[in-house]
Amino acid sequence: MMKRFLGIAVLLIIVAFAGQKLSAQTPKFGHVNSDELVQALPEFDSANVKLESYRKELINYLEIMSVELNNKSEAYNKEVKNLTDLVKQTKEQELVDLNRKIQEFQTNAQTQLQEKQAELFQPIMAKVDKAIKDVGKENGFVYIFDISQGRGALLYFDETKSTNIMVLAKAKLGIK
């Protein structure tokens, strides 16, 4: 019975000291706008330029295909009265096939553009995420919230009790 009492007493003392120690340390909360941080990186501009160039290349090819379809369609409409049924069917099938190719290209181009965007921006996002985590660890933050539009799930925070780590993260990334 005495051992049990001593064990409980020691446990209460340990809990009391641990509680005092925990209450003495106020948890640090931080926030950052990761979109703003990503856009501050020089890699962001070059990735945007590459993505825009790729998008323009796809659009140019789509326009070439559309012009070809329009030209063939106009030529068909001008000569349709003079064509035999077999030639008519063949030309109509060409127009249908070309239209299908254009639709397939549009679908594939959209997928390719999204993949290119991920390829270009994923390393940038990873670099920013690492910098934010490093800042959090190095500066003793318990939580760092992302307040970016669309990314952040934070609906409210008291700026007086939260530290904006943008300056620290920019320094970690070598951005002025």
PDB file of C-alpha atoms in Angstrom:
ATOM      1  CA  MET A   1       0.000   0.000   0.000  1.00  0.00           C
ATOM      2  CA  MET A   2       2.821   2.367   0.887  1.00  0.00           C
ATOM      3  CA  LYS A   3       4.616   1.580  -2.406  1.00  0.00           C
ATOM      4  CA  ARG A   4       1.458   2.371  -4.303  1.00  0.00           C
ATOM      5  CA  PHE A   5       1.052   5.672  -2.450  1.00  0.00           C
ATOM      6  CA  LEU A   6       4.691   6.619  -3.131  1.00  0.00           C
ATOM      7  CA  GLY A   7       4.292   5.675  -6.801  1.00  0.00           C
ATOM      8  CA  ILE A   8       1.199   7.864  -7.142  1.00  0.00           C
ATOM      9  CA  ALA A   9       2.896  10.736  -5.285  1.00  0.00           C
ATOM     10  CA  VAL A  10       5.972  10.554  -7.539  1.00  0.00           C
ATOM     11  CA  LEU A  11       3.742  10.420 -10.607  1.00  0.00           C
ATOM     12  CA  LEU A  12       1.807  13.507  -9.423  1.00  0.00           C
ATOM     13  CA  ILE A  13       5.028  15.419  -8.823  1.00  0.00           C
ATOM     14  CA  ILE A  14       6.333  14.497 -12.288  1.00  0.00           C
ATOM     15  CA  VAL A  15       3.055  15.547 -13.901  1.00  0.00           C
ATOM     16  CA  ALA A  16       3.060  18.826 -11.947  1.00  0.00           C
ATOM     17  CA  PHE A  17       6.614  19.692 -13.019  1.00  0.00           C
ATOM     18  CA  ALA A  18       5.936  18.681 -16.603  1.00  0.00           C
ATOM     19  CA  GLY A  19       2.777  20.813 -16.601  1.00  0.00           C
ATOM     20  CA  GLN A  20       4.711  23.815 -15.307  1.00  0.00           C
ATOM     21  CA  LYS A  21       7.388  23.306 -17.912  1.00  0.00           C
ATOM     22  CA  LEU A  22       4.810  23.010 -20.716  1.00  0.00           C
ATOM     23  CA  SER A  23       2.842  26.044 -19.594  1.00  0.00           C
ATOM     24  CA  ALA A  24       6.050  28.086 -19.434  1.00  0.00           C
ATOM     25  CA  GLN A  25       6.585  27.494 -23.153  1.00  0.00           C
ATOM     26  CA  THR A  26       4.007  29.273 -25.261  1.00  0.00           C
ATOM     27  CA  PRO A  27       3.588  27.437 -28.543  1.00  0.00           C
ATOM     28  CA  LYS A  28       4.670  29.459 -31.567  1.00  0.00           C
ATOM     29  CA  PHE A  29       2.304  29.725 -34.501  1.00  0.00           C
ATOM     30  CA  GLY A  30       3.292  31.048 -37.898  1.00  0.00           C
ATOM     31  CA  HIS A  31       1.673  31.753 -41.208  1.00  0.00           C
ATOM     32  CA  VAL A  32       2.851  32.257 -44.752  1.00  0.00           C
ATOM     33  CA  ASN A  33       1.329  32.869 -48.156  1.00  0.00           C
ATOM     34  CA  SER A  34       3.021  30.067 -50.114  1.00  0.00           C
ATOM     35  CA  ASP A  35       1.666  31.360 -53.447  1.00  0.00           C
ATOM     36  CA  GLU A  36       3.434  34.666 -52.850  1.00  0.00           C
ATOM     37  CA  LEU A  37       6.588  32.819 -51.830  1.00  0.00           C
ATOM     38  CA  VAL A  38       6.525  30.618 -54.951  1.00  0.00           C
ATOM     39  CA  GLN A  39       6.028  33.671 -57.186  1.00  0.00           C
ATOM     40  CA  ALA A  40       9.003  35.408 -55.556  1.00  0.00           C
ATOM     41  CA  LEU A  41      11.373  32.674 -56.762  1.00  0.00           C
ATOM     42  CA  PRO A  42      13.253  33.365 -60.007  1.00  0.00           C
ATOM     43  CA  GLU A  43      12.462  29.797 -61.126  1.00  0.00           C
ATOM     44  CA  PHE A  44       8.772  30.716 -61.159  1.00  0.00           C
ATOM     45  CA  ASP A  45       9.215  33.224 -63.989  1.00  0.00           C
ATOM     46  CA  SER A  46      11.297  30.874 -66.121  1.00  0.00           C
ATOM     47  CA  ALA A  47       8.819  28.023 -65.540  1.00  0.00           C
ATOM     48  CA  ASN A  48       5.961  30.327 -66.576  1.00  0.00           C
ATOM     49  CA  VAL A  49       7.825  31.312 -69.749  1.00  0.00           C
ATOM     50  CA  LYS A  50       8.446  27.645 -70.624  1.00  0.00           C
ATOM     51  CA  LEU A  51       4.824  26.712 -69.929  1.00  0.00           C
ATOM     52  CA  GLU A  52       3.521  29.607 -72.048  1.00  0.00           C
ATOM     53  CA  SER A  53       5.851  28.657 -74.902  1.00  0.00           C
ATOM     54  CA  TYR A  54       4.619  25.059 -74.757  1.00  0.00           C
ATOM     55  CA  ARG A  55       0.993  26.234 -74.676  1.00  0.00           C
ATOM     56  CA  LYS A  56       1.566  28.474 -77.723  1.00  0.00           C
ATOM     57  CA  GLU A  57       3.154  25.580 -79.615  1.00  0.00           C
ATOM     58  CA  LEU A  58       0.087  23.432 -78.970  1.00  0.00           C
ATOM     59  CA  ILE A  59      -2.294  26.238 -79.939  1.00  0.00           C
ATOM     60  CA  ASN A  60      -0.363  26.925 -83.150  1.00  0.00           C
ATOM     61  CA  TYR A  61      -0.594  23.291 -84.203  1.00  0.00           C
ATOM     62  CA  LEU A  62      -4.305  23.229 -83.362  1.00  0.00           C
ATOM     63  CA  GLU A  63      -4.818  26.346 -85.503  1.00  0.00           C
ATOM     64  CA  ILE A  64      -2.970  24.717 -88.411  1.00  0.00           C
ATOM     65  CA  MET A  65      -5.233  21.681 -88.160  1.00  0.00           C
ATOM     66  CA  SER A  66      -8.340  23.900 -87.953  1.00  0.00           C
ATOM     67  CA  VAL A  67      -7.291  25.880 -91.027  1.00  0.00           C
ATOM     68  CA  GLU A  68      -6.762  22.615 -92.907  1.00  0.00           C
ATOM     69  CA  LEU A  69     -10.239  21.418 -91.898  1.00  0.00           C
ATOM     70  CA  ASN A  70     -11.832  24.722 -92.944  1.00  0.00           C
ATOM     71  CA  ASN A  71     -10.029  24.716 -96.303  1.00  0.00           C
ATOM     72  CA  LYS A  72     -11.047  21.130 -97.042  1.00  0.00           C
ATOM     73  CA  SER A  73     -14.609  21.831 -95.930  1.00  0.00           C
ATOM     74  CA  GLU A  74     -14.880  24.912 -98.148  1.00  0.00           C
ATOM     75  CA  ALA A  75     -13.404  23.041-101.118  1.00  0.00           C
ATOM     76  CA  TYR A  76     -15.841  20.181-100.562  1.00  0.00           C
ATOM     77  CA  ASN A  77     -18.832  22.557-100.364  1.00  0.00           C
ATOM     78  CA  LYS A  78     -17.804  24.211-103.646  1.00  0.00           C
ATOM     79  CA  GLU A  79     -17.424  20.965-105.582  1.00  0.00           C
ATOM     80  CA  VAL A  80     -20.058  18.778-103.887  1.00  0.00           C
ATOM     81  CA  LYS A  81     -22.549  19.185-106.745  1.00  0.00           C
ATOM     82  CA  ASN A  82     -20.065  17.859-109.285  1.00  0.00           C
ATOM     83  CA  LEU A  83     -18.786  14.871-107.313  1.00  0.00           C
ATOM     84  CA  THR A  84     -19.764  11.260-107.710  1.00  0.00           C
ATOM     85  CA  ASP A  85     -21.230   9.483-104.718  1.00  0.00           C
ATOM     86  CA  LEU A  86     -18.021   7.553-104.059  1.00  0.00           C
ATOM     87  CA  VAL A  87     -15.835  10.686-104.142  1.00  0.00           C
ATOM     88  CA  LYS A  88     -18.402  12.523-101.990  1.00  0.00           C
ATOM     89  CA  GLN A  89     -18.330   9.735 -99.391  1.00  0.00           C
ATOM     90  CA  THR A  90     -14.538   9.664 -99.405  1.00  0.00           C
ATOM     91  CA  LYS A  91     -14.229  13.440 -98.920  1.00  0.00           C
ATOM     92  CA  GLU A  92     -16.901  13.462 -96.201  1.00  0.00           C
ATOM     93  CA  GLN A  93     -15.035  10.691 -94.391  1.00  0.00           C
ATOM     94  CA  GLU A  94     -11.810  12.744 -94.661  1.00  0.00           C
ATOM     95  CA  LEU A  95     -13.585  15.697 -93.048  1.00  0.00           C
ATOM     96  CA  VAL A  96     -15.006  13.502 -90.274  1.00  0.00           C
ATOM     97  CA  ASP A  97     -11.579  11.934 -89.659  1.00  0.00           C
ATOM     98  CA  LEU A  98      -9.832  15.303 -89.570  1.00  0.00           C
ATOM     99  CA  ASN A  99     -12.436  16.691 -87.178  1.00  0.00           C
ATOM    100  CA  ARG A 100     -11.937  13.652 -84.913  1.00  0.00           C
ATOM    101  CA  LYS A 101      -8.156  14.165 -85.004  1.00  0.00           C
ATOM    102  CA  ILE A 102      -8.628  17.781 -83.971  1.00  0.00           C
ATOM    103  CA  GLN A 103     -10.831  16.774 -81.046  1.00  0.00           C
ATOM    104  CA  GLU A 104      -8.341  14.098 -79.964  1.00  0.00           C
ATOM    105  CA  PHE A 105      -5.508  16.605 -80.232  1.00  0.00           C
ATOM    106  CA  GLN A 106      -7.407  19.097 -78.056  1.00  0.00           C
ATOM    107  CA  THR A 107      -7.964  16.477 -75.364  1.00  0.00           C
ATOM    108  CA  ASN A 108      -4.371  15.250 -75.499  1.00  0.00           C
ATOM    109  CA  ALA A 109      -3.011  18.786 -75.581  1.00  0.00           C
ATOM    110  CA  GLN A 110      -4.894  19.712 -72.433  1.00  0.00           C
ATOM    111  CA  THR A 111      -3.531  16.639 -70.651  1.00  0.00           C
ATOM    112  CA  GLN A 112      -0.006  17.334 -71.904  1.00  0.00           C
ATOM    113  CA  LEU A 113      -0.238  20.955 -70.765  1.00  0.00           C
ATOM    114  CA  GLN A 114      -1.273  19.893 -67.260  1.00  0.00           C
ATOM    115  CA  GLU A 115       1.567  17.376 -67.135  1.00  0.00           C
ATOM    116  CA  LYS A 116       4.056  20.009 -68.309  1.00  0.00           C
ATOM    117  CA  GLN A 117       2.777  22.407 -65.647  1.00  0.00           C
ATOM    118  CA  ALA A 118       3.266  19.760 -62.951  1.00  0.00           C
ATOM    119  CA  GLU A 119       6.732  18.922 -64.304  1.00  0.00           C
ATOM    120  CA  LEU A 120       7.801  22.582 -64.230  1.00  0.00           C
ATOM    121  CA  PHE A 121       6.218  23.673 -60.961  1.00  0.00           C
ATOM    122  CA  GLN A 122       6.527  20.569 -58.752  1.00  0.00           C
ATOM    123  CA  PRO A 123      10.233  21.169 -58.000  1.00  0.00           C
ATOM    124  CA  ILE A 124       9.465  24.791 -57.127  1.00  0.00           C
ATOM    125  CA  MET A 125       6.650  23.777 -54.784  1.00  0.00           C
ATOM    126  CA  ALA A 126       8.886  21.141 -53.169  1.00  0.00           C
ATOM    127  CA  LYS A 127      11.619  23.738 -52.628  1.00  0.00           C
ATOM    128  CA  VAL A 128       9.166  26.141 -50.971  1.00  0.00           C
ATOM    129  CA  ASP A 129       7.633  23.390 -48.826  1.00  0.00           C
ATOM    130  CA  LYS A 130      11.094  22.336 -47.642  1.00  0.00           C
ATOM    131  CA  ALA A 131      12.038  25.936 -46.794  1.00  0.00           C
ATOM    132  CA  ILE A 132       8.837  26.394 -44.777  1.00  0.00           C
ATOM    133  CA  LYS A 133       9.432  23.146 -42.873  1.00  0.00           C
ATOM    134  CA  ASP A 134      13.065  24.071 -42.220  1.00  0.00           C
ATOM    135  CA  VAL A 135      12.050  27.511 -40.926  1.00  0.00           C
ATOM    136  CA  GLY A 136       9.473  25.854 -38.691  1.00  0.00           C
ATOM    137  CA  LYS A 137      11.990  23.415 -37.207  1.00  0.00           C
ATOM    138  CA  GLU A 138      14.806  25.955 -36.851  1.00  0.00           C
ATOM    139  CA  ASN A 139      12.587  28.554 -35.176  1.00  0.00           C
ATOM    140  CA  GLY A 140      10.556  26.288 -32.910  1.00  0.00           C
ATOM    141  CA  PHE A 141       7.142  26.754 -34.507  1.00  0.00           C
ATOM    142  CA  VAL A 142       4.427  24.300 -33.547  1.00  0.00           C
ATOM    143  CA  TYR A 143       2.273  25.132 -36.570  1.00  0.00           C
ATOM    144  CA  ILE A 144       2.753  27.152 -39.733  1.00  0.00           C
ATOM    145  CA  PHE A 145      -0.447  27.819 -41.631  1.00  0.00           C
ATOM    146  CA  ASP A 146      -0.632  28.486 -45.352  1.00  0.00           C
ATOM    147  CA  ILE A 147      -2.915  31.461 -45.943  1.00  0.00           C
ATOM    148  CA  SER A 148      -2.792  31.290 -49.769  1.00  0.00           C
ATOM    149  CA  GLN A 149      -6.061  31.571 -51.656  1.00  0.00           C
ATOM    150  CA  GLY A 150      -7.212  28.126 -52.710  1.00  0.00           C
ATOM    151  CA  ARG A 151      -4.456  26.243 -50.874  1.00  0.00           C
ATOM    152  CA  GLY A 152      -4.911  27.252 -47.296  1.00  0.00           C
ATOM    153  CA  ALA A 153      -7.630  25.775 -45.167  1.00  0.00           C
ATOM    154  CA  LEU A 154      -7.244  28.493 -42.547  1.00  0.00           C
ATOM    155  CA  LEU A 155     -10.303  30.703 -42.302  1.00  0.00           C
ATOM    156  CA  TYR A 156      -9.137  32.926 -39.446  1.00  0.00           C
ATOM    157  CA  PHE A 157      -6.005  33.696 -37.506  1.00  0.00           C
ATOM    158  CA  ASP A 158      -5.034  36.481 -35.120  1.00  0.00           C
ATOM    159  CA  GLU A 159      -2.051  38.176 -36.768  1.00  0.00           C
ATOM    160  CA  THR A 160      -0.922  39.533 -33.405  1.00  0.00           C
ATOM    161  CA  LYS A 161      -0.435  35.976 -32.088  1.00  0.00           C
ATOM    162  CA  SER A 162       0.932  34.429 -35.270  1.00  0.00           C
ATOM    163  CA  THR A 163       4.282  35.167 -36.844  1.00  0.00           C
ATOM    164  CA  ASN A 164       4.441  35.782 -40.581  1.00  0.00           C
ATOM    165  CA  ILE A 165       7.438  33.680 -41.623  1.00  0.00           C
ATOM    166  CA  MET A 166       7.624  35.117 -45.158  1.00  0.00           C
ATOM    167  CA  VAL A 167      10.885  36.968 -44.416  1.00  0.00           C
ATOM    168  CA  LEU A 168      12.453  33.881 -42.826  1.00  0.00           C
ATOM    169  CA  ALA A 169      11.347  31.630 -45.696  1.00  0.00           C
ATOM    170  CA  LYS A 170      12.607  34.096 -48.310  1.00  0.00           C
ATOM    171  CA  ALA A 171      15.952  34.229 -46.517  1.00  0.00           C
ATOM    172  CA  LYS A 172      16.060  30.413 -46.467  1.00  0.00           C
ATOM    173  CA  LEU A 173      15.437  30.430 -50.246  1.00  0.00           C
ATOM    174  CA  GLY A 174      17.939  33.234 -50.870  1.00  0.00           C
ATOM    175  CA  ILE A 175      15.271  35.701 -52.013  1.00  0.00           C
ATOM    176  CA  LYS A 176      15.402  39.370 -51.075  1.00  0.00           C
TER     177      LYS A 176
END
